[in-house]
Short mmCIF file of C-alpha atoms and ligand atoms in Angstrom, two decimals:
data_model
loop_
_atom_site.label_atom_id
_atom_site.label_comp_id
_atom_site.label_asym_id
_atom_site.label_seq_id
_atom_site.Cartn_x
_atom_site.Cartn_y
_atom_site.Cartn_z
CA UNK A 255 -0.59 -34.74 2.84
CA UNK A 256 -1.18 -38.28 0.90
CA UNK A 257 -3.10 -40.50 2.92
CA UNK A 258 -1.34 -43.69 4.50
CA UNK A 259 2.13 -42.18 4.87
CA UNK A 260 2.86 -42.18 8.46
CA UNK A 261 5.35 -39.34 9.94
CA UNK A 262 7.41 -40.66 12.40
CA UNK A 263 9.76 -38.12 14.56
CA UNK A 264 12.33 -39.84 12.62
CA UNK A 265 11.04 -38.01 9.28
CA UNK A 266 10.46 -35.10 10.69
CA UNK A 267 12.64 -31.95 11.30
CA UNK A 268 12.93 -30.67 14.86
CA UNK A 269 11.03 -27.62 15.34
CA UNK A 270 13.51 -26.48 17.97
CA UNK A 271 16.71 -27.13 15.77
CA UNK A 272 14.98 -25.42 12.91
CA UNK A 273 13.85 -22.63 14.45
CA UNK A 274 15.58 -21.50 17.92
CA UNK A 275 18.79 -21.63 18.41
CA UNK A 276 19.18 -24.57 19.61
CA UNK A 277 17.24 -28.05 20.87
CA UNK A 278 17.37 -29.00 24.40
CA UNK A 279 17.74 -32.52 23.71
CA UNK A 280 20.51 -32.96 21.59
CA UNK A 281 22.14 -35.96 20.84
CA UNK A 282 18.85 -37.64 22.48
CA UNK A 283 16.36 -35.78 19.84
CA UNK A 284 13.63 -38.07 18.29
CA UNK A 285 13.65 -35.77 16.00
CA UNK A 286 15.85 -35.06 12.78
CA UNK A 287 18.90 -32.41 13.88
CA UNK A 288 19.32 -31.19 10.39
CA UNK A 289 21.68 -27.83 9.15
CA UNK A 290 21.17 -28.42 5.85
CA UNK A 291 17.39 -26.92 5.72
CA UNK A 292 17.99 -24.80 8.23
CA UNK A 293 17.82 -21.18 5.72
CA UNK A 294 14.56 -22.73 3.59
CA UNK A 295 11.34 -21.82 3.81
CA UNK A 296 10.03 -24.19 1.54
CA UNK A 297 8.49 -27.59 2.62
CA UNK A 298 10.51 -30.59 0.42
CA UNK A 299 7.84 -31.96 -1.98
CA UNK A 300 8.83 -35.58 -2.36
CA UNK A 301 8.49 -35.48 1.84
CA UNK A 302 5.40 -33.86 1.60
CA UNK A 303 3.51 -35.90 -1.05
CA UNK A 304 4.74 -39.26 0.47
CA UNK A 305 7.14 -39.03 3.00
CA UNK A 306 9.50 -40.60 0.20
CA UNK A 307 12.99 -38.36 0.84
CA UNK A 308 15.52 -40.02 2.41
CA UNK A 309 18.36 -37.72 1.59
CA UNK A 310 19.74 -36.56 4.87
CA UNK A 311 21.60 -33.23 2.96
CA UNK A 312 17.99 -32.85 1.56
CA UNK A 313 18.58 -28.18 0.97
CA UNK A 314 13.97 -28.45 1.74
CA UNK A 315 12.45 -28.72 5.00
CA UNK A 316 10.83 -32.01 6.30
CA UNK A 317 8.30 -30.24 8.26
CA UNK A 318 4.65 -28.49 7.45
CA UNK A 319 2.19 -26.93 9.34
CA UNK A 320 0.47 -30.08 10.19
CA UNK A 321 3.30 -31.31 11.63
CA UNK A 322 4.48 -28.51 13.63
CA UNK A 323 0.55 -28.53 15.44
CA UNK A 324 0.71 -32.76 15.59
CA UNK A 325 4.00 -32.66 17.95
CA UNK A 326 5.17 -29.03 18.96
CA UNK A 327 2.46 -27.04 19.33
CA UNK A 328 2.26 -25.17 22.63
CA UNK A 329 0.50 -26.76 25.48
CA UNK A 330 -1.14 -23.65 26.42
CA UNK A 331 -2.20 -22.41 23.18
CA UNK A 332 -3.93 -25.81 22.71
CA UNK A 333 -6.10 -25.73 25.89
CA UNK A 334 -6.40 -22.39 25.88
CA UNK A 335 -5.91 -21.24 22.62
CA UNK A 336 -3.62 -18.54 23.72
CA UNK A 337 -0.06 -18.78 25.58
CA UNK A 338 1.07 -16.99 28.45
CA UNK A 339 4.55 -17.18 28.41
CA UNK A 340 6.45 -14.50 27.74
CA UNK A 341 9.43 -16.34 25.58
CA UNK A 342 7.63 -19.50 25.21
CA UNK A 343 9.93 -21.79 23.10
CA UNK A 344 7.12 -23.81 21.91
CA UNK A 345 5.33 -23.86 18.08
CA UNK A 346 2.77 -20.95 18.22
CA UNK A 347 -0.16 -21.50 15.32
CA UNK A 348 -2.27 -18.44 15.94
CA UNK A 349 -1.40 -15.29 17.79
CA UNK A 350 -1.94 -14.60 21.16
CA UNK A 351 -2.93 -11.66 23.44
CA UNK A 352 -3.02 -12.10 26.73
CA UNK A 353 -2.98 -8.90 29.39
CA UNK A 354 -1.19 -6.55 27.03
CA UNK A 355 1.27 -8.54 25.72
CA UNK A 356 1.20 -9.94 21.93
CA UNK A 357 3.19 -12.58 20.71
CA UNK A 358 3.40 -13.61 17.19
CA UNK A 359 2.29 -17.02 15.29
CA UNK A 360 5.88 -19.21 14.46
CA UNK A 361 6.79 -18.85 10.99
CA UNK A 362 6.11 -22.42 8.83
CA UNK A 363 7.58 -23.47 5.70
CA UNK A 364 5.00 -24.07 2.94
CA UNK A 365 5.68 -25.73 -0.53
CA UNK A 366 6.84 -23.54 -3.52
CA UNK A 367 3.31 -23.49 -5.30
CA UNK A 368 1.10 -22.34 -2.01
CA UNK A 369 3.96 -19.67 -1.72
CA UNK A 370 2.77 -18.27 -4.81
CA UNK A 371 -0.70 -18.67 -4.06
CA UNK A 372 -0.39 -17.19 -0.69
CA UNK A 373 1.77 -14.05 -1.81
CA UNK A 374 -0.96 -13.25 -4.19
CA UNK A 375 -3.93 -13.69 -1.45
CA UNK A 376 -1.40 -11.63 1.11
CA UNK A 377 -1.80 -8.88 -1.92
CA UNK A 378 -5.03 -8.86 -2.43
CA UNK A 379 -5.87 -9.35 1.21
CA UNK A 380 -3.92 -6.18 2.03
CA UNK A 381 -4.49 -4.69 -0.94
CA UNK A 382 -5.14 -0.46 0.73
CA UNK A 383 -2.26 -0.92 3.04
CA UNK A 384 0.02 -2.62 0.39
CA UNK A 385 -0.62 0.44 -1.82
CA UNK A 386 -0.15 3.09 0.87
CA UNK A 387 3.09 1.29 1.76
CA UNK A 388 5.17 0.63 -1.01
CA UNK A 389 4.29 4.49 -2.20
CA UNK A 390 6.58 5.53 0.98
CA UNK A 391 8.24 2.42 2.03
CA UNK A 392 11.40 4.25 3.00
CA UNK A 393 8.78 6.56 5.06
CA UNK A 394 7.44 3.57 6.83
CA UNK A 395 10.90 2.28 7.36
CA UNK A 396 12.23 5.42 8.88
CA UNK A 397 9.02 6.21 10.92
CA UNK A 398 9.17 2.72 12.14
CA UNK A 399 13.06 2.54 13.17
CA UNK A 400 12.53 6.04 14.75
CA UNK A 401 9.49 5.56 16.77
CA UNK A 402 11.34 1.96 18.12
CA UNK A 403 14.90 3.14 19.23
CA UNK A 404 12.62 6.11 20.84
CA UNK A 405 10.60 2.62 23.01
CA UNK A 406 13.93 1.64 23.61
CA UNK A 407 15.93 4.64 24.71
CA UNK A 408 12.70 4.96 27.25
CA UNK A 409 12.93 1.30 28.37
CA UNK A 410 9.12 0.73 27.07
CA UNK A 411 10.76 -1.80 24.67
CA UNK A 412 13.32 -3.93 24.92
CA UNK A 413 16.37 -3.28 22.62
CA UNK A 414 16.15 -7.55 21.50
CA UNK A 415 12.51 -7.09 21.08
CA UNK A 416 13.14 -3.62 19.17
CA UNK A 417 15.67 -5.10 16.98
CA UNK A 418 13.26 -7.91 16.17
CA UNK A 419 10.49 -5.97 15.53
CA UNK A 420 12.89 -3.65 12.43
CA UNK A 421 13.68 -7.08 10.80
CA UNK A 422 10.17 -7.91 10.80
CA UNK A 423 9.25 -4.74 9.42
CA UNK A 424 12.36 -4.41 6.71
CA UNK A 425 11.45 -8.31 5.89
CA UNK A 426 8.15 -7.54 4.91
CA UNK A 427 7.94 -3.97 3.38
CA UNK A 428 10.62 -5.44 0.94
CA UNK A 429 8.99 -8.63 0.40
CA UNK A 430 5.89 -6.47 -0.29
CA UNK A 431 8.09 -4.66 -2.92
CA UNK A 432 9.21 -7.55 -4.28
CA UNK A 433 5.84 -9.22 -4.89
CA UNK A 434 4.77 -5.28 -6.30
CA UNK A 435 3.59 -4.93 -9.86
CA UNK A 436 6.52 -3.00 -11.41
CA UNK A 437 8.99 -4.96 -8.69
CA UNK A 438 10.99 -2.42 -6.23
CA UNK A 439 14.53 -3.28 -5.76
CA UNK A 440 15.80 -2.95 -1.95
CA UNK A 441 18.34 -0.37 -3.69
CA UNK A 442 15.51 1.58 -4.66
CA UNK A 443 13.72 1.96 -1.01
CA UNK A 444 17.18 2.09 1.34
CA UNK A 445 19.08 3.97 -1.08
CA UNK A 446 22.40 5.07 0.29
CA UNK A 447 21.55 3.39 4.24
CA UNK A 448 21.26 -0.35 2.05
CA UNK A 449 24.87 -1.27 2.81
CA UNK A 450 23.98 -0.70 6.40
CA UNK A 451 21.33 -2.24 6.74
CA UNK A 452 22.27 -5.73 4.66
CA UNK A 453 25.26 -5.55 7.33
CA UNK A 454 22.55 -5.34 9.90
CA UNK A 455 20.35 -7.77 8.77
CA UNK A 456 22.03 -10.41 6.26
CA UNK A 457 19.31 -12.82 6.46
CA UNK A 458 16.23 -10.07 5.60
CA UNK A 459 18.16 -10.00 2.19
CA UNK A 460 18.67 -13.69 1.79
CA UNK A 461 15.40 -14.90 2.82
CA UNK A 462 12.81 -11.92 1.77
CA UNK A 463 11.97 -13.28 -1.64
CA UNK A 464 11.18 -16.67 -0.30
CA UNK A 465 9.63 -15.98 3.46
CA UNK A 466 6.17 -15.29 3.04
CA UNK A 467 5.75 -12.07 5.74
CA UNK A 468 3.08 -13.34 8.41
CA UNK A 469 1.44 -9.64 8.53
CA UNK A 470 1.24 -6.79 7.04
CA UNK A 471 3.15 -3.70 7.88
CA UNK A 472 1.03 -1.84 10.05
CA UNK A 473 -0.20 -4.26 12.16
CA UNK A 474 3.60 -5.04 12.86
CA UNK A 475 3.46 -1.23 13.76
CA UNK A 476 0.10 -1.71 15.60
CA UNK A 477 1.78 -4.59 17.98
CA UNK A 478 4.60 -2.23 19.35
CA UNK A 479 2.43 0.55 20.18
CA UNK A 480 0.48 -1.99 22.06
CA UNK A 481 3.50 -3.25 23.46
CA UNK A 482 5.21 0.20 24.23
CA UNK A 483 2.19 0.76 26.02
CA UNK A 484 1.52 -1.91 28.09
CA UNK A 485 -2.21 -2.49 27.45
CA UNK A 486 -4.37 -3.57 24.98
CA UNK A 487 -6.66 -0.95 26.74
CA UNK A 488 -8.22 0.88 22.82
CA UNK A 489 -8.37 4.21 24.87
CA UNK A 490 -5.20 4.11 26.14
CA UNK A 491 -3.32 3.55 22.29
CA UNK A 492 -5.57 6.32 20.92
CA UNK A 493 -4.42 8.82 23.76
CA UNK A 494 -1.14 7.97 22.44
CA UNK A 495 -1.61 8.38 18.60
ZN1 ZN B 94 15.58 -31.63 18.55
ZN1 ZN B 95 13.73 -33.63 1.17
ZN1 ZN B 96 3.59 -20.92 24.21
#
């Protein structure tokens, strides 16, 4: 961020309108209530570099990472550098694990250029499990869905939670196919289940080329065994492989 631009809550998107479904606050929000952003997942540039964009119907975010940690990160992730709460509605930076439960790091808008930069870091980063994934995405998808309504039918998982967990999982295996080197078209990996599934999950469809993932497949996987187990306890998940 350019130096001597000050962000007041005035510039700044509301975390909570953004990103939950709604703000507590309403019509008393410091905070910019905009629906306009609301799909993006890019950071508006002309905010960014100088905090110059005044255009209310602005289609980019007026929000970053910095932001999000300066005024809503979680209270107990800050002193503690985890949180506790089970559906904390707070700004999450880093995940946490606390006593067998895992929640996830918030999702943050970035600006078009680090997207590209990050996408090819998330490749190289992952570069094995990329591979092994996109040879047998549609495995991975099917194995996935399976093994979760299975967590749910048993009440290990809840069916929320489950469903949450497939979008992830169909977000990122077809980001990761998107991103691929020849490109794989969602067509190509759902085959005849893709009208189904984009009636399922519209916004995997629209937003999959542009959301950056914030994991890689199998750790997504990794999280609900955890989960579906209760424990974080290594012996305990291995039984269970
Ligand atoms: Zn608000
Ligand atoms: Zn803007
Ligand atoms: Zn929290």
């Amino acid at each position: 961020m350019a130096e001597g631009h000050e962000y007041q809550p005035g510039h700044i998107d509301c975390f909570f309108f953004q990103y939950q479904t709604n703000c507590e606050e309403g019509q008393d929000c410091q905070f910019l209530h905009r629906e306009s952003c609301k799909s993006s997942g890019d950071v508006c540039p002309v905010w960014h570099e100088q905090n110059g964009c005044t255009d209310h119907a602005c289609p980019k975010k007026h929000l970053n990472r910095e932001i999000l940690k300066q005024y809503f990160l979680c209270d107990e992730e800050n002193s503690n550098n985890y949180c506790t709460r089970k559906n904390c509605r707070m700004y999450h930076d880093e995940v946490s694990y606390f006593n067998g439960f895992v929640h996830s790091a918030s999702e943050v808008p970035v600006l078009a250029e680090e997207r590209r930069i990050e996408s090819n870091n998330f490749q190289l980063n992952n570069y094995p499990q990329t591979q092994r994934s996109l040879k047998s995405a549609s495995q991975f998808i099917i194995t996935a869905v399976r093994f979760i309504q299975l967590a749910v039918q048993n009440g290990k998982l809840s069916a929320d939670r489950g469903k949450q967990y497939i979008k992830e999982i169909l977000h990122t295996i077809l980001f990761l196919c998107h991103i691929n080197n020849p490109s794989f078209e969602p067509q190509e990996i759902l085959e005849e289940s893709m009208d189904s599934w984009t009636r399922k999950f519209p916004v995997v469809f629209e937003q999959y080329k542009t959301h950056l993932p914030t994991r890689p497949p199998y750790t997504i996987l990794l999280e609900i065994v955890v989960d579906y187990n209760g424990s974080d306890n290594t012996e305990k998940i291995l039984d269970f492989l």
